[in-house]
Amino acid sequence: MKIAVDGMGGDNAPKSNVEGCVNAIKEYGVDIIITGDKEILEKEFSKYDFDKSKLEIINTTEVVTNEDKPVEAIRSKKDSSMVVALKLVKEKKADAVISAGNTGALLTGGLLVVGRIKGIDRPCLCPAIPNVKMGMTLIADGGANADCKPINLVQFAGMSNIYAKKVLGLTSPKISIANIGSEEGKGNDITKKSYDEIKKLDLNFIGNIEARDLINGVTDIIVCDGFTGNILLKSAEGVAMSVMKLIKETLLSSTKGKIGAMFIKNDMQKLKSMMDYSEYGGAPLLGVNGGVIKAHGSSDSVAIKNAINQGIKFAKGNVLEDIKSFVQTEKENKE
Amino acid sequence: MKIAVDGMGGDNAPKSNVEGCVNAIKEYGVDIIITGDKEILEKEFSKYDFDKSKLEIINTTEVVTNEDKPVEAIRSKKDSSMVVALKLVKEKKADAVISAGNTGALLTGGLLVVGRIKGIDRPCLCPAIPNVKMGMTLIADGGANADCKPINLVQFAGMSNIYAKKVLGLTSPKISIANIGSEEGKGNDITKKSYDEIKKLDLNFIGNIEARDLINGVTDIIVCDGFTGNILLKSAEGVAMSVMKLIKETLLSSTKGKIGAMFIKNDMQKLKSMMDYSEYGGAPLLGVNGGVIKAHGSSDSVAIKNAINQGIKFAKGNVLEDIKSFVQTEKENKE
């Protein structure tokens, strides 16, 4: 098992990326190919004691930054750590690739460098958000495609179902459509048409759910266009953080509150980290012809190690083959 | 000033509706026409001491329920408290109408009974959500139109701006578009096109905002299609309530937490009621040719009284005339 890691992508690169690779080698016995400035990377790796035969460093001379425009970056920075890492997957030299770099560029790179699976109209990004049942809910699509057609949502449902089974280990993931009402027939043009199509698939489809059920754990996967997915993710994040901040301010404004705050400090800290969306691993880009995992920009070494583990499970679980079978079955059903 | 009230609409009707009317008569000196079962209403009103000359009861024999299908209900239940109340506005016998009944039916009734303002393509429902700056943020559209065109968002911006000035008393409401990125040029097809058009209007347009800024008070009005508006409203509500519940559970699971909880009980109660979306008054239906205010289904007498006050301000502020001027100006600018 060989995983490619974009050594220079992310707010804490290359330090966290390197530490994450070292720990992944130790914990999973995985082979790592890391891309980036060889001199800097070698210096970082020299701090750790690990099986060096498991590591290959590929020197690259450019870095895709967060300020770069996605398409431009992928087209012009051919020798960037991101593009070179993606190529390793394209050329089957690695089983999956991890990057904590520019999200838009990675999506574009997934399409332009790795390429789509034949029959997949649009790949989707599939991040997970924490829910109150201490589990995770996948959002498919979490922001890769602002405008979608019903066929896209149908494929997002099929692909995320495979990912949830093979990587998250769910036996029968509950799949729903994000909608403005729970009854069949509710919604806008795209959700109505998608509902009819998704219902026909061999999935544990539980119908429409309203956004108020977003984090209460009634569903494992929420299918939606990428615009709606982004709105769901960002509003959940924003409201959760605002409420926590408001509680803090409210408590610190009274003596009684201050005393109470002392007692609940640890519990609140636990809760805050539970709701810290950056701790929930990487998001797979489903529908491209290789394992591509987007780790959070703010990933620390644990997040990088976890994303590498996602990449391993993605490859071991034959997610790509399953998606190809899904596309084939769908094609046959239509003929 | 005469306000029509749907006496039978809402979870707490007619009790809360009647009490709300009585208090509005006392507090604002307004004339009320209430529709519903005359016998039941008279019995309720007999409990209160108030200026009876300010009240007219119109007997109706039907009620639109929450289970009714909107179009069917409005077309078939001609003698319902809702339809008769809407007609009073249509026939200029009342200056505005309040209903806490079936939202879909009220939207349909607004269109079919009251009718659109000439030149308005689609009316929008404009609910307010609380923000962390202890203010309110309007969502236009909050759910009346699942599918929208750019012209709709442009008109939602113009109409909600007038409402925010005239009814909420803001001098220069900050208007933004709900989007997946803050930069110009971001988004889906409809937000991109709407951006270009809204920019041309004479408004305090602050550009795109991301959903994570939903409740932090950076904007007074968020313009979006009704599908997105519903997702924003419901996810904010759901996440806020889930977080509060989670905090309670977390605290009650440890002794230290239980002690802390005793100290912070009052503060948390205050916070919870601040975030109780049902306490934030009614939502106007903007773009129909009369003042139509949707009060929450769970309205108590205070909420009904507040909604009546919104109706009074709506009529006094000449919101309808201003919307007509806006439409006229837009038409001239296009010619």
XYZ file of C-alpha atoms in Angstrom, chain B residues 66-196:
131
model
C -52.085 22.518 8.868
C -52.945 19.276 7.113
C -54.788 21.073 4.293
C -53.108 21.343 0.905
C -52.548 25.085 0.297
C -54.141 25.582 -3.130
C -57.039 23.244 -2.387
C -57.691 24.921 0.965
C -57.791 28.446 -0.445
C -59.959 27.419 -3.399
C -62.440 25.244 -1.505
C -62.663 26.792 1.959
C -64.115 30.121 0.856
C -65.711 30.709 4.244
C -62.608 29.948 6.288
C -61.289 32.440 8.839
C -58.113 32.770 6.756
C -59.703 33.417 3.359
C -62.258 35.855 4.770
C -59.515 37.753 6.650
C -57.430 37.971 3.457
C -60.451 39.283 1.550
C -60.798 42.156 4.031
C -57.372 43.378 2.927
C -58.121 42.790 -0.732
C -61.301 44.873 -0.419
C -59.452 47.593 1.552
C -61.694 47.014 4.573
C -58.563 46.351 6.626
C -55.070 47.864 6.379
C -53.263 44.582 7.001
C -54.007 40.982 7.963
C -52.349 38.700 10.541
C -52.531 34.901 10.466
C -50.757 32.224 12.492
C -52.307 29.481 10.354
C -50.974 27.121 7.640
C -47.989 28.924 6.053
C -48.380 27.413 2.588
C -52.069 28.292 2.525
C -51.371 31.871 3.597
C -48.762 32.245 0.826
C -51.235 30.858 -1.681
C -54.004 33.025 -0.276
C -51.760 36.065 -0.525
C -51.339 35.346 -4.225
C -54.854 34.151 -5.090
C -57.005 36.303 -2.794
C -54.968 39.489 -2.260
C -53.011 39.327 -5.524
C -49.542 40.421 -6.587
C -48.378 44.006 -6.917
C -48.172 44.749 -10.644
C -44.602 44.215 -11.827
C -43.616 41.929 -8.931
C -42.793 38.516 -10.392
C -42.884 36.588 -7.094
C -43.744 37.701 -3.563
C -41.331 36.608 -0.824
C -41.759 35.625 2.801
C -39.423 37.570 4.996
C -38.823 36.032 8.450
C -36.266 37.353 10.936
C -33.748 35.302 12.853
C -31.932 36.436 15.990
C -28.237 37.222 15.710
C -25.479 37.312 18.314
C -25.465 41.120 18.314
C -28.925 40.898 19.898
C -30.457 42.136 16.677
C -32.345 40.452 13.883
C -31.414 39.353 10.399
C -34.090 39.164 7.717
C -34.105 36.291 5.247
C -35.616 37.229 1.870
C -36.890 34.774 0.667
C -37.404 32.593 3.710
C -39.253 29.864 1.868
C -42.047 31.063 -0.423
C -40.291 30.199 -3.701
C -38.242 27.018 -3.974
C -37.093 27.881 -7.500
C -36.116 31.436 -8.355
C -34.783 33.535 -11.208
C -32.357 36.474 -10.787
C -35.222 39.003 -11.194
C -36.812 37.466 -8.081
C -33.724 38.003 -5.910
C -33.435 41.565 -7.205
C -37.030 42.274 -6.192
C -36.575 40.486 -2.824
C -33.641 42.837 -2.149
C -35.639 45.941 -3.063
C -38.728 44.932 -1.095
C -36.960 43.737 2.062
C -34.925 46.944 2.091
C -38.147 48.974 2.204
C -39.606 46.748 4.931
C -36.435 46.963 7.049
C -36.489 50.756 6.810
C -40.185 51.323 7.355
C -41.101 48.586 9.824
C -37.840 47.747 11.606
C -36.650 51.361 11.578
C -33.197 50.744 10.107
C -31.839 53.793 8.308
C -29.580 52.005 5.838
C -30.068 48.219 6.037
C -27.015 46.181 5.036
C -28.032 43.764 2.286
C -26.082 40.692 1.218
C -26.503 37.565 -0.880
C -26.162 34.153 0.779
C -23.334 32.490 -1.088
C -20.582 29.887 -0.964
C -17.804 32.468 -0.991
C -17.592 36.170 -0.247
C -15.788 37.304 -3.394
C -17.681 38.706 -6.379
C -18.049 36.067 -9.079
C -18.520 33.205 -6.595
C -21.570 31.023 -6.410
C -24.091 29.278 -8.571
C -25.760 30.562 -11.665
C -28.508 32.474 -9.860
C -26.314 34.175 -7.248
C -23.808 35.306 -9.883
C -26.481 36.845 -12.089
C -28.337 38.371 -9.138
C -25.129 39.925 -7.813
C -24.626 41.929 -10.986
